[in-house]
Amino acid sequence: MDGMPPPGSTPGETLLELSRLARQAEDRTELDFVAANSTHALAPYRQAALWFAEGGVRTLSGVVQVEANAPYVQWLDQLCRHLQAEGEIVRGRLPDELAQQWDEWLPEHAWWLPLHWDDGTPGGVRGGLLLARDLPWMAHEAPLLAEWRDILAHAYRAQSRSGGELGAALRRTFKRLVGGGRSDGPWYRRRRIQAALAVCAVLLFPVRLTVLAPGELVPLDPASVRSPLEGVIDRFFVAPNQTVKQGDPLFEYDQAELQGKAAVAAQALATAEAEYRQAVQQTLMDNKNKSALAALQGRIEERRAESDFLRGQAERARVLAPRAGMALFDDPSEWVGRPVAVGERVMRIATLGEVEVEAWLGVADAIPFEQGAPARLYLASSPLDPVAAHIRYVAYEAVPRPDGGYAFRVRATLDGKTGYRPGLKGTVKLSGGRVPLVYWALRRPLAALRQLVGW
């Protein structure tokens, strides 16, 4: 919008041009600019100040932003409040405090244009436009400024009735959306309409709904090596991530206690056999002791079974690899000397090259997944070479994680072989069904808003 009438215009033409500018002002800010700056084309001045009873000094000529705490602005506010009560500028009638500072802030001659209009509130709106310059005001300028004052008051009243700043902003936005382009053709040929339709088409464009979850490479169907007996591990024969063959020794228990128990059981078996032989010899001389042979025979079987069991425990004290693969376990020093219970897992044997992706899907990201949906693991150690996979299953129940949250376990089968070893971690991108782009972008904010308002 052009802020000044063209040079060389007559006073009447200038007034008409200013009237057009006031009518076409889109909001109060633009109308304030016209009042404080464009009025110079109608009656030249050095300084201008637009003031309202509610809000104080709103606009100064040649100033982008008014500093409310500046001494000049505070003095102007006091002066304008006095002028809107007096109705005219007579320096002799000003209070001494205002009159003494006049020469410091304003030129010799000033003109006050009171602005009053009814916006529906009690008393309406009161304000005014203060114009100041070094030369006296001319007689022919008075009717022009009076007419310009009425035009400004009418423009401000129209702005108030149209909804103020918010209404002007809405109208401006609507005008920008539907305006522009050719105005003599159909609506669908306007550039603004075409741009809006293009934006809608982009927002409705179908994309895959994806979520991110922490994940890692884990062995595919590993063999668990569990404690076959209760005891204390004495030493390991393999190191973590070492390749082993079937039957290779993995670790063994402290056999001192087992060997002691086995020796005691063997001695008890020998004692029971000696008692049995002695009873057989006595039976040859006296048939009365023949009934005790069955009890002694049973005791021998009991001692033999106990001895065989302890001897087998001693043999199982050295654990062998159930199959070939890579031994996966923690630091051996954390296990040596530590008592373990029967069935406690010590390590796993993973087949070389057989791995899959494991991810932990947060509860807020549990979107529907189809069987075989694509997944990609971006390893922290190799982000530029993602591992492609497809979802094998998603657990139906969320389980607690070490960080205190709950998550669903997701397993995905690799699309091909990989050279990465198990244990490497990264971020998994899981892909669901296709949704509009706007839903993809606003899914999380909408979910948070729904949880907040409960709708």
Tab-separated table of C-alpha atoms in Angstrom:
chain	number	residue	atom	x	y	z
A	1	MET	CA	0.000	0.000	0.000
A	2	ASP	CA	1.459	3.390	-1.035
A	3	GLY	CA	1.736	5.630	2.033
A	4	MET	CA	1.883	9.051	0.265
A	5	PRO	CA	-0.210	10.731	-2.455
A	6	PRO	CA	1.612	11.498	-5.720
A	7	PRO	CA	3.547	14.799	-5.768
A	8	GLY	CA	1.984	17.821	-7.463
A	9	SER	CA	-1.581	17.015	-6.388
A	10	THR	CA	-4.038	19.737	-5.373
A	11	PRO	CA	-5.243	19.830	-1.740
A	12	GLY	CA	-8.564	18.307	-2.801
A	13	GLU	CA	-6.864	15.487	-4.682
A	14	THR	CA	-4.555	14.898	-1.734
A	15	LEU	CA	-7.523	14.655	0.612
A	16	LEU	CA	-9.250	12.181	-1.716
A	17	GLU	CA	-6.097	10.052	-1.903
A	18	LEU	CA	-5.734	10.056	1.886
A	19	SER	CA	-9.398	9.066	2.181
A	20	ARG	CA	-8.735	6.099	-0.105
A	21	LEU	CA	-5.754	5.062	2.002
A	22	ALA	CA	-7.845	5.252	5.186
A	23	ARG	CA	-10.644	3.162	3.693
A	24	GLN	CA	-8.293	0.479	2.364
A	25	ALA	CA	-6.301	0.116	5.602
A	26	GLU	CA	-6.491	-3.568	6.584
A	27	ASP	CA	-6.008	-3.067	10.335
A	28	ARG	CA	-5.526	-0.466	13.051
A	29	THR	CA	-1.729	-0.539	12.710
A	30	GLU	CA	-1.874	0.440	9.046
A	31	LEU	CA	-4.470	3.146	9.760
A	32	ASP	CA	-2.251	4.528	12.547
A	33	PHE	CA	0.625	4.790	10.090
A	34	VAL	CA	-1.544	6.699	7.607
A	35	ALA	CA	-2.703	9.116	10.311
A	36	ALA	CA	0.765	9.851	11.736
A	37	ASN	CA	2.791	9.925	8.505
A	38	SER	CA	0.598	10.415	5.411
A	39	THR	CA	-1.106	13.512	6.863
A	40	HIS	CA	2.123	15.371	6.021
A	41	ALA	CA	0.987	15.501	2.357
A	42	LEU	CA	-2.096	17.465	3.394
A	43	ALA	CA	-0.423	19.889	5.834
A	44	PRO	CA	3.369	19.718	6.261
A	45	TYR	CA	4.670	19.315	9.818
A	46	ARG	CA	7.843	18.324	11.615
A	47	GLN	CA	6.408	16.017	14.292
A	48	ALA	CA	3.159	14.091	14.698
A	49	ALA	CA	1.828	11.932	17.522
A	50	LEU	CA	-1.290	9.743	17.528
A	51	TRP	CA	-2.753	9.330	21.020
A	52	PHE	CA	-5.710	7.450	22.519
A	53	ALA	CA	-7.149	7.680	26.021
A	54	GLU	CA	-6.807	3.915	26.344
A	55	GLY	CA	-3.202	3.000	25.587
A	56	GLY	CA	-1.551	6.427	25.468
A	57	VAL	CA	0.738	7.412	22.594
A	58	ARG	CA	0.237	4.822	19.872
A	59	THR	CA	2.279	6.096	16.910
A	60	LEU	CA	4.945	8.737	16.293
A	61	SER	CA	5.869	10.064	12.874
A	62	GLY	CA	9.080	8.591	11.525
A	63	VAL	CA	9.341	6.058	14.387
A	64	VAL	CA	8.868	2.324	13.880
A	65	GLN	CA	8.096	1.470	17.505
A	66	VAL	CA	7.080	3.715	20.390
A	67	GLU	CA	9.064	3.367	23.619
A	68	ALA	CA	6.440	3.861	26.335
A	69	ASN	CA	8.974	4.656	29.068
A	70	ALA	CA	10.804	7.376	27.130
A	71	PRO	CA	10.536	10.883	28.752
A	72	TYR	CA	9.297	12.385	25.469
A	73	VAL	CA	6.483	9.841	25.182
A	74	GLN	CA	5.474	10.298	28.827
A	75	TRP	CA	5.350	14.084	28.414
A	76	LEU	CA	3.300	13.709	25.224
A	77	ASP	CA	0.835	11.470	27.071
A	78	GLN	CA	0.340	14.120	29.757
A	79	LEU	CA	-0.046	16.838	27.119
A	80	CYS	CA	-2.591	14.864	25.058
A	81	ARG	CA	-4.666	14.050	28.118
A	82	HIS	CA	-4.825	17.766	28.863
A	83	LEU	CA	-5.635	18.629	25.231
A	84	GLN	CA	-8.486	16.135	24.904
A	85	ALA	CA	-10.065	17.821	27.914
A	86	GLU	CA	-9.383	21.413	26.721
A	87	GLY	CA	-10.147	20.886	23.039
A	88	GLU	CA	-7.599	23.369	21.664
A	89	ILE	CA	-3.917	24.271	21.998
A	90	VAL	CA	-3.265	27.517	23.829
A	91	ARG	CA	0.158	27.438	25.429
A	92	GLY	CA	-0.882	30.065	27.938
A	93	ARG	CA	-3.550	27.708	29.312
A	94	LEU	CA	-1.237	24.754	29.764
A	95	PRO	CA	-0.081	23.814	33.240
A	96	ASP	CA	3.325	25.168	34.158
A	97	GLU	CA	4.912	21.702	34.095
A	98	LEU	CA	3.785	21.105	30.492
A	99	ALA	CA	4.455	24.651	29.288
A	100	GLN	CA	8.027	24.707	30.645
A	101	GLN	CA	8.991	21.574	28.703
A	102	TRP	CA	7.247	22.550	25.450
A	103	ASP	CA	10.334	24.120	23.882
A	104	GLU	CA	12.360	21.058	24.798
A	105	TRP	CA	10.126	18.570	22.957
A	106	LEU	CA	7.973	20.402	20.333
A	107	PRO	CA	8.289	23.239	17.785
A	108	GLU	CA	6.527	26.587	18.302
A	109	HIS	CA	3.222	25.875	16.534
A	110	ALA	CA	0.983	22.807	17.036
A	111	TRP	CA	-2.461	21.656	15.911
A	112	TRP	CA	-4.702	19.238	17.772
A	113	LEU	CA	-7.180	17.047	15.824
A	114	PRO	CA	-9.537	15.376	18.311
A	115	LEU	CA	-10.790	11.934	17.254
A	116	HIS	CA	-14.044	10.640	18.757
A	117	TRP	CA	-16.211	7.746	17.617
A	118	ASP	CA	-18.639	5.273	19.092
A	119	ASP	CA	-17.416	1.638	19.230
A	120	GLY	CA	-20.292	0.338	21.339
A	121	THR	CA	-18.652	0.984	24.723
A	122	PRO	CA	-19.881	3.597	27.214
A	123	GLY	CA	-18.428	6.961	26.222
A	124	GLY	CA	-16.953	5.708	22.965
A	125	VAL	CA	-13.301	6.157	22.069
A	126	ARG	CA	-11.358	9.322	22.689
A	127	GLY	CA	-8.089	10.275	21.090
A	128	GLY	CA	-6.399	12.750	18.849
A	129	LEU	CA	-3.671	13.559	16.376
A	130	LEU	CA	-1.099	16.165	17.421
A	131	LEU	CA	0.748	17.996	14.611
A	132	ALA	CA	3.661	20.367	15.319
A	133	ARG	CA	5.885	22.550	13.083
A	134	ASP	CA	7.984	25.701	13.148
A	135	LEU	CA	5.783	27.833	10.828
A	136	PRO	CA	2.322	29.151	11.784
A	137	TRP	CA	-0.705	27.289	10.522
A	138	MET	CA	-2.449	28.759	7.478
A	139	ALA	CA	-6.164	29.574	7.331
A	140	HIS	CA	-6.818	27.361	4.299
A	141	GLU	CA	-5.387	24.351	6.164
A	142	ALA	CA	-8.041	24.432	8.898
A	143	PRO	CA	-11.001	23.094	6.820
A	144	LEU	CA	-8.804	20.438	5.192
A	145	LEU	CA	-7.577	19.178	8.561
A	146	ALA	CA	-11.113	19.263	9.979
A	147	GLU	CA	-12.394	17.160	7.078
A	148	TRP	CA	-9.417	14.784	7.426
A	149	ARG	CA	-10.212	14.467	11.146
A	150	ASP	CA	-13.767	13.334	10.377
A	151	ILE	CA	-12.494	10.875	7.761
A	152	LEU	CA	-10.058	9.334	10.277
A	153	ALA	CA	-12.777	9.051	12.931
A	154	HIS	CA	-15.056	7.294	10.439
A	155	ALA	CA	-12.240	4.900	9.438
A	156	TYR	CA	-11.473	4.036	13.048
A	157	ARG	CA	-15.166	3.439	13.746
A	158	ALA	CA	-15.311	1.060	10.748
A	159	GLN	CA	-12.236	-0.807	12.015
A	160	SER	CA	-13.848	-1.227	15.451
A	161	ARG	CA	-17.112	-2.567	14.020
A	162	SER	CA	-15.311	-5.065	11.777
A	163	GLY	CA	-13.790	-6.934	14.716
A	164	GLY	CA	-10.610	-5.038	15.516
A	165	GLU	CA	-7.169	-6.556	15.119
A	166	LEU	CA	-8.347	-10.174	15.108
A	167	GLY	CA	-11.047	-9.543	12.526
A	168	ALA	CA	-8.614	-7.635	10.328
A	169	ALA	CA	-6.071	-10.437	10.548
A	170	LEU	CA	-8.699	-13.007	9.553
A	171	ARG	CA	-9.878	-10.906	6.646
A	172	ARG	CA	-6.296	-10.370	5.512
A	173	THR	CA	-5.586	-14.095	5.632
A	174	PHE	CA	-8.751	-14.896	3.671
A	175	LYS	CA	-7.903	-12.245	1.109
A	176	ARG	CA	-4.435	-13.686	0.627
A	177	LEU	CA	-5.866	-17.173	0.172
A	178	VAL	CA	-8.520	-16.329	-2.387
A	179	GLY	CA	-7.016	-13.175	-3.851
A	180	GLY	CA	-4.269	-12.739	-6.400
A	181	GLY	CA	-4.028	-14.033	-9.931
A	182	ARG	CA	-6.570	-13.155	-12.591
A	183	SER	CA	-9.780	-11.684	-11.270
A	184	ASP	CA	-11.678	-11.866	-14.550
A	185	GLY	CA	-11.567	-15.668	-14.907
A	186	PRO	CA	-13.071	-18.610	-13.022
A	187	TRP	CA	-12.147	-19.094	-9.383
A	188	TYR	CA	-10.169	-22.260	-10.108
A	189	ARG	CA	-7.741	-20.307	-12.302
A	190	ARG	CA	-6.658	-17.996	-9.511
A	191	ARG	CA	-3.095	-18.646	-8.396
A	192	ARG	CA	-4.002	-18.494	-4.714
A	193	ILE	CA	-6.719	-21.111	-5.134
A	194	GLN	CA	-4.387	-23.314	-7.129
A	195	ALA	CA	-1.691	-22.969	-4.474
A	196	ALA	CA	-4.192	-23.879	-1.742
A	197	LEU	CA	-5.329	-26.934	-3.700
A	198	ALA	CA	-1.703	-27.968	-4.201
A	199	VAL	CA	-1.062	-27.690	-0.461
A	200	CYS	CA	-4.156	-29.806	0.259
A	201	ALA	CA	-2.994	-32.406	-2.250
A	202	VAL	CA	0.416	-32.586	-0.564
A	203	LEU	CA	-1.148	-32.898	2.900
A	204	LEU	CA	-3.425	-35.708	1.687
A	205	PHE	CA	-0.647	-37.547	-0.143
A	206	PRO	CA	-0.443	-41.133	1.242
A	207	VAL	CA	2.801	-42.052	3.018
A	208	ARG	CA	3.831	-44.961	5.200
A	209	LEU	CA	3.271	-44.438	8.915
A	210	THR	CA	6.662	-45.093	10.518
A	211	VAL	CA	7.873	-45.165	14.122
A	212	LEU	CA	11.347	-45.414	15.628
A	213	ALA	CA	12.400	-47.791	18.391
A	214	PRO	CA	15.719	-48.803	19.967
A	215	GLY	CA	16.934	-52.153	18.640
A	216	GLU	CA	19.886	-54.467	18.192
A	217	LEU	CA	21.069	-57.574	16.390
A	218	VAL	CA	20.384	-60.729	18.408
A	219	PRO	CA	21.128	-64.412	17.690
A	220	LEU	CA	18.508	-66.385	15.812
A	221	ASP	CA	17.410	-69.417	17.869
A	222	PRO	CA	20.554	-69.643	20.054
A	223	ALA	CA	21.333	-72.707	22.230
A	224	SER	CA	21.153	-71.789	25.912
A	225	VAL	CA	23.863	-73.321	28.136
A	226	ARG	CA	22.387	-73.633	31.636
A	227	SER	CA	23.881	-74.787	34.901
A	228	PRO	CA	23.475	-78.611	35.128
A	229	LEU	CA	24.089	-78.643	38.886
A	230	GLU	CA	24.303	-76.373	41.888
A	231	GLY	CA	27.814	-75.284	42.669
A	232	VAL	CA	30.587	-72.731	42.157
A	233	ILE	CA	32.178	-72.134	38.739
A	234	ASP	CA	35.929	-72.672	38.905
A	235	ARG	CA	37.168	-71.592	35.451
A	236	PHE	CA	36.250	-70.967	31.820
A	237	PHE	CA	37.891	-72.594	28.818
A	238	VAL	CA	36.568	-70.043	26.274
A	239	ALA	CA	36.479	-66.266	25.990
A	240	PRO	CA	33.428	-64.137	25.153
A	241	ASN	CA	32.505	-64.187	21.433
A	242	GLN	CA	34.911	-67.068	20.807
A	243	THR	CA	34.022	-69.614	18.140
A	244	VAL	CA	33.634	-73.153	19.498
A	245	LYS	CA	32.928	-76.594	18.068
A	246	GLN	CA	30.442	-79.138	19.304
A	247	GLY	CA	31.877	-80.968	22.320
A	248	ASP	CA	34.488	-78.327	23.199
A	249	PRO	CA	34.750	-77.662	26.966
A	250	LEU	CA	33.176	-74.368	27.967
A	251	PHE	CA	33.610	-74.130	31.744
A	252	GLU	CA	33.798	-76.353	34.802
A	253	TYR	CA	32.757	-76.247	38.444
A	254	ASP	CA	34.888	-76.542	41.556
A	255	GLN	CA	35.045	-80.373	42.004
A	256	ALA	CA	36.521	-80.515	45.503
A	257	GLU	CA	33.151	-80.880	47.184
A	258	LEU	CA	31.825	-83.224	44.485
A	259	GLN	CA	34.853	-85.479	44.722
A	260	GLY	CA	34.547	-85.591	48.520
A	261	LYS	CA	30.903	-86.591	48.309
A	262	ALA	CA	31.700	-89.199	45.675
A	263	ALA	CA	34.450	-90.700	47.844
A	264	VAL	CA	32.118	-90.875	50.859
A	265	ALA	CA	29.444	-92.554	48.723
A	266	ALA	CA	31.952	-95.079	47.358
A	267	GLN	CA	33.116	-95.924	50.875
A	268	ALA	CA	29.524	-96.340	52.034
A	269	LEU	CA	28.924	-98.721	49.109
A	270	ALA	CA	32.001	-100.777	50.046
A	271	THR	CA	30.832	-100.968	53.664
A	272	ALA	CA	27.373	-102.138	52.629
A	273	GLU	CA	28.876	-104.842	50.375
A	274	ALA	CA	31.117	-106.048	53.226
A	275	GLU	CA	28.150	-106.289	55.571
A	276	TYR	CA	26.291	-108.291	52.961
A	277	ARG	CA	29.131	-110.803	52.510
A	278	GLN	CA	29.412	-111.210	56.285
A	279	ALA	CA	25.699	-111.871	56.548
A	280	VAL	CA	25.896	-114.502	53.775
A	281	GLN	CA	28.631	-116.390	55.651
A	282	GLN	CA	26.585	-116.359	58.855
A	283	THR	CA	23.566	-117.671	56.994
A	284	LEU	CA	25.531	-120.784	55.951
A	285	MET	CA	25.941	-121.687	59.603
A	286	ASP	CA	22.627	-120.357	60.880
A	287	ASN	CA	19.483	-120.045	58.735
A	288	LYS	CA	17.940	-117.640	61.237
A	289	ASN	CA	19.904	-114.667	59.713
A	290	LYS	CA	18.663	-115.415	56.189
A	291	SER	CA	15.842	-112.841	56.456
A	292	ALA	CA	18.341	-109.969	56.886
A	293	LEU	CA	19.911	-110.601	53.456
A	294	ALA	CA	17.123	-108.819	51.564
A	295	ALA	CA	17.506	-105.650	53.639
A	296	LEU	CA	21.259	-105.638	53.160
A	297	GLN	CA	20.851	-106.188	49.411
A	298	GLY	CA	18.538	-103.165	49.242
A	299	ARG	CA	21.006	-101.018	51.142
A	300	ILE	CA	23.737	-101.983	48.673
A	301	GLU	CA	21.544	-100.866	45.738
A	302	GLU	CA	20.802	-97.590	47.491
A	303	ARG	CA	24.500	-96.885	48.115
A	304	ARG	CA	25.368	-97.855	44.537
A	305	ALA	CA	22.730	-95.487	43.123
A	306	GLU	CA	24.014	-92.642	45.304
A	307	SER	CA	27.598	-93.348	44.253
A	308	ASP	CA	26.647	-93.455	40.573
A	309	PHE	CA	24.749	-90.167	40.894
A	310	LEU	CA	27.676	-88.370	42.547
A	311	ARG	CA	30.084	-89.823	40.015
A	312	GLY	CA	27.824	-88.534	37.226
A	313	GLN	CA	27.702	-85.107	38.900
A	314	ALA	CA	31.464	-85.016	38.875
A	315	GLU	CA	31.444	-85.871	35.184
A	316	ARG	CA	28.923	-83.098	34.481
A	317	ALA	CA	31.078	-80.585	36.322
A	318	ARG	CA	32.796	-79.911	32.991
A	319	VAL	CA	30.206	-78.408	30.598
A	320	LEU	CA	30.643	-79.047	26.868
A	321	ALA	CA	29.352	-77.082	23.884
A	322	PRO	CA	26.044	-78.536	22.621
A	323	ARG	CA	26.743	-77.350	19.063
A	324	ALA	CA	29.154	-75.266	17.013
A	325	GLY	CA	28.866	-71.501	17.067
A	326	MET	CA	29.893	-68.354	18.959
A	327	ALA	CA	29.929	-68.301	22.777
A	328	LEU	CA	27.977	-65.295	24.019
A	329	PHE	CA	28.336	-64.422	27.707
A	330	ASP	CA	29.591	-61.729	30.054
A	331	ASP	CA	33.066	-61.230	31.484
A	332	PRO	CA	34.338	-64.597	32.905
A	333	SER	CA	35.627	-62.841	36.021
A	334	GLU	CA	32.025	-62.042	36.920
A	335	TRP	CA	31.206	-65.774	36.974
A	336	VAL	CA	34.289	-67.398	38.500
A	337	GLY	CA	33.772	-68.089	42.219
A	338	ARG	CA	30.092	-67.238	42.057
A	339	PRO	CA	27.555	-69.874	43.132
A	340	VAL	CA	24.954	-70.693	40.486
A	341	ALA	CA	21.654	-72.509	40.815
A	342	VAL	CA	20.443	-75.406	38.723
A	343	GLY	CA	18.973	-74.172	35.445
A	344	GLU	CA	20.572	-70.712	35.577
A	345	ARG	CA	21.707	-69.573	32.120
A	346	VAL	CA	25.452	-69.022	31.899
A	347	MET	CA	25.907	-68.413	28.176
A	348	ARG	CA	24.395	-68.892	24.728
A	349	ILE	CA	25.826	-70.562	21.637
A	350	ALA	CA	24.787	-68.646	18.505
A	351	THR	CA	25.162	-70.054	15.022
A	352	LEU	CA	27.501	-67.902	12.968
A	353	GLY	CA	25.700	-65.651	10.484
A	354	GLU	CA	22.208	-66.391	11.872
A	355	VAL	CA	20.952	-63.173	13.481
A	356	GLU	CA	17.734	-61.179	13.560
A	357	VAL	CA	16.579	-57.744	14.675
A	358	GLU	CA	15.057	-57.179	18.101
A	359	ALA	CA	13.338	-53.858	18.841
A	360	TRP	CA	11.494	-52.443	21.829
A	361	LEU	CA	8.410	-50.547	20.686
A	362	GLY	CA	7.129	-47.875	23.074
A	363	VAL	CA	3.514	-47.991	24.189
A	364	ALA	CA	2.785	-44.599	22.555
A	365	ASP	CA	4.158	-45.862	19.212
A	366	ALA	CA	2.291	-49.184	19.101
A	367	ILE	CA	0.696	-48.637	15.694
A	368	PRO	CA	-0.822	-51.568	13.772
A	369	PHE	CA	1.701	-53.649	11.811
A	370	GLU	CA	1.001	-56.200	9.119
A	371	GLN	CA	2.754	-59.548	9.073
A	372	GLY	CA	6.014	-59.089	7.177
A	373	ALA	CA	5.962	-55.283	7.375
A	374	PRO	CA	9.339	-53.731	6.460
A	375	ALA	CA	11.835	-52.718	9.140
A	376	ARG	CA	15.293	-51.179	8.894
A	377	LEU	CA	17.990	-51.175	11.574
A	378	TYR	CA	20.362	-48.200	11.523
A	379	LEU	CA	23.354	-49.301	13.560
A	380	ALA	CA	25.117	-46.706	15.663
A	381	SER	CA	28.461	-48.048	14.410
A	382	SER	CA	27.397	-47.961	10.726
A	383	PRO	CA	24.497	-45.519	10.139
A	384	LEU	CA	25.000	-45.384	6.353
A	385	ASP	CA	24.521	-49.133	5.869
A	386	PRO	CA	21.087	-50.054	7.285
A	387	VAL	CA	20.089	-53.667	7.834
A	388	ALA	CA	16.844	-54.530	6.009
A	389	ALA	CA	14.380	-56.912	7.650
A	390	HIS	CA	10.672	-57.711	7.880
A	391	ILE	CA	8.622	-58.037	11.043
A	392	ARG	CA	8.182	-61.600	12.268
A	393	TYR	CA	6.029	-60.894	15.321
A	394	VAL	CA	5.082	-58.207	17.838
A	395	ALA	CA	4.491	-59.271	21.441
A	396	TYR	CA	0.896	-58.873	22.553
A	397	GLU	CA	1.837	-57.610	26.026
A	398	ALA	CA	4.198	-54.814	27.047
A	399	VAL	CA	6.932	-55.765	29.512
A	400	PRO	CA	8.921	-53.510	31.876
A	401	ARG	CA	12.287	-52.284	30.690
A	402	PRO	CA	15.387	-51.427	32.775
A	403	ASP	CA	14.704	-47.711	32.259
A	404	GLY	CA	11.364	-48.055	34.072
A	405	GLY	CA	9.100	-47.824	31.005
A	406	TYR	CA	7.043	-50.462	29.236
A	407	ALA	CA	7.590	-51.624	25.680
A	408	PHE	CA	6.513	-54.325	23.232
A	409	ARG	CA	9.137	-56.784	22.014
A	410	VAL	CA	9.434	-56.874	18.212
A	411	ARG	CA	11.378	-59.497	16.262
A	412	ALA	CA	12.235	-59.024	12.589
A	413	THR	CA	13.879	-61.506	10.208
A	414	LEU	CA	16.699	-60.226	8.005
A	415	ASP	CA	16.074	-60.022	4.282
A	416	GLY	CA	19.551	-61.405	3.602
A	417	LYS	CA	22.853	-62.322	5.158
A	418	THR	CA	24.821	-59.726	7.102
A	419	GLY	CA	28.385	-59.504	8.287
A	420	TYR	CA	27.529	-57.705	11.513
A	421	ARG	CA	27.885	-59.645	14.738
A	422	PRO	CA	25.164	-59.996	17.398
A	423	GLY	CA	25.009	-57.332	20.084
A	424	LEU	CA	25.363	-54.255	17.841
A	425	LYS	CA	22.758	-51.640	18.752
A	426	GLY	CA	21.027	-48.859	16.884
A	427	THR	CA	17.623	-47.482	15.922
A	428	VAL	CA	14.934	-49.470	14.120
A	429	LYS	CA	12.445	-47.810	11.765
A	430	LEU	CA	9.231	-49.818	11.686
A	431	SER	CA	6.783	-49.174	8.847
A	432	GLY	CA	3.033	-49.556	9.173
A	433	GLY	CA	0.199	-48.881	6.747
A	434	ARG	CA	-0.252	-45.844	4.491
A	435	VAL	CA	-1.848	-42.689	5.927
A	436	PRO	CA	-2.205	-39.064	4.725
A	437	LEU	CA	0.877	-36.917	5.201
A	438	VAL	CA	-0.981	-34.565	7.539
A	439	TYR	CA	-1.843	-37.481	9.841
A	440	TRP	CA	1.765	-38.679	9.747
A	441	ALA	CA	2.923	-35.237	10.897
A	442	LEU	CA	0.206	-34.613	13.523
A	443	ARG	CA	-0.261	-38.115	15.008
A	444	ARG	CA	1.807	-37.518	18.152
A	445	PRO	CA	0.469	-33.972	18.821
A	446	LEU	CA	-3.114	-35.188	18.356
A	447	ALA	CA	-2.515	-38.113	20.732
A	448	ALA	CA	-1.013	-35.787	23.342
A	449	LEU	CA	-3.918	-33.342	22.960
A	450	ARG	CA	-6.465	-36.122	23.283
A	451	GLN	CA	-4.813	-37.395	26.459
A	452	LEU	CA	-4.774	-33.845	27.808
A	453	VAL	CA	-8.416	-32.955	27.150
A	454	GLY	CA	-9.815	-36.482	27.494
A	455	TRP	CA	-11.733	-36.422	24.194
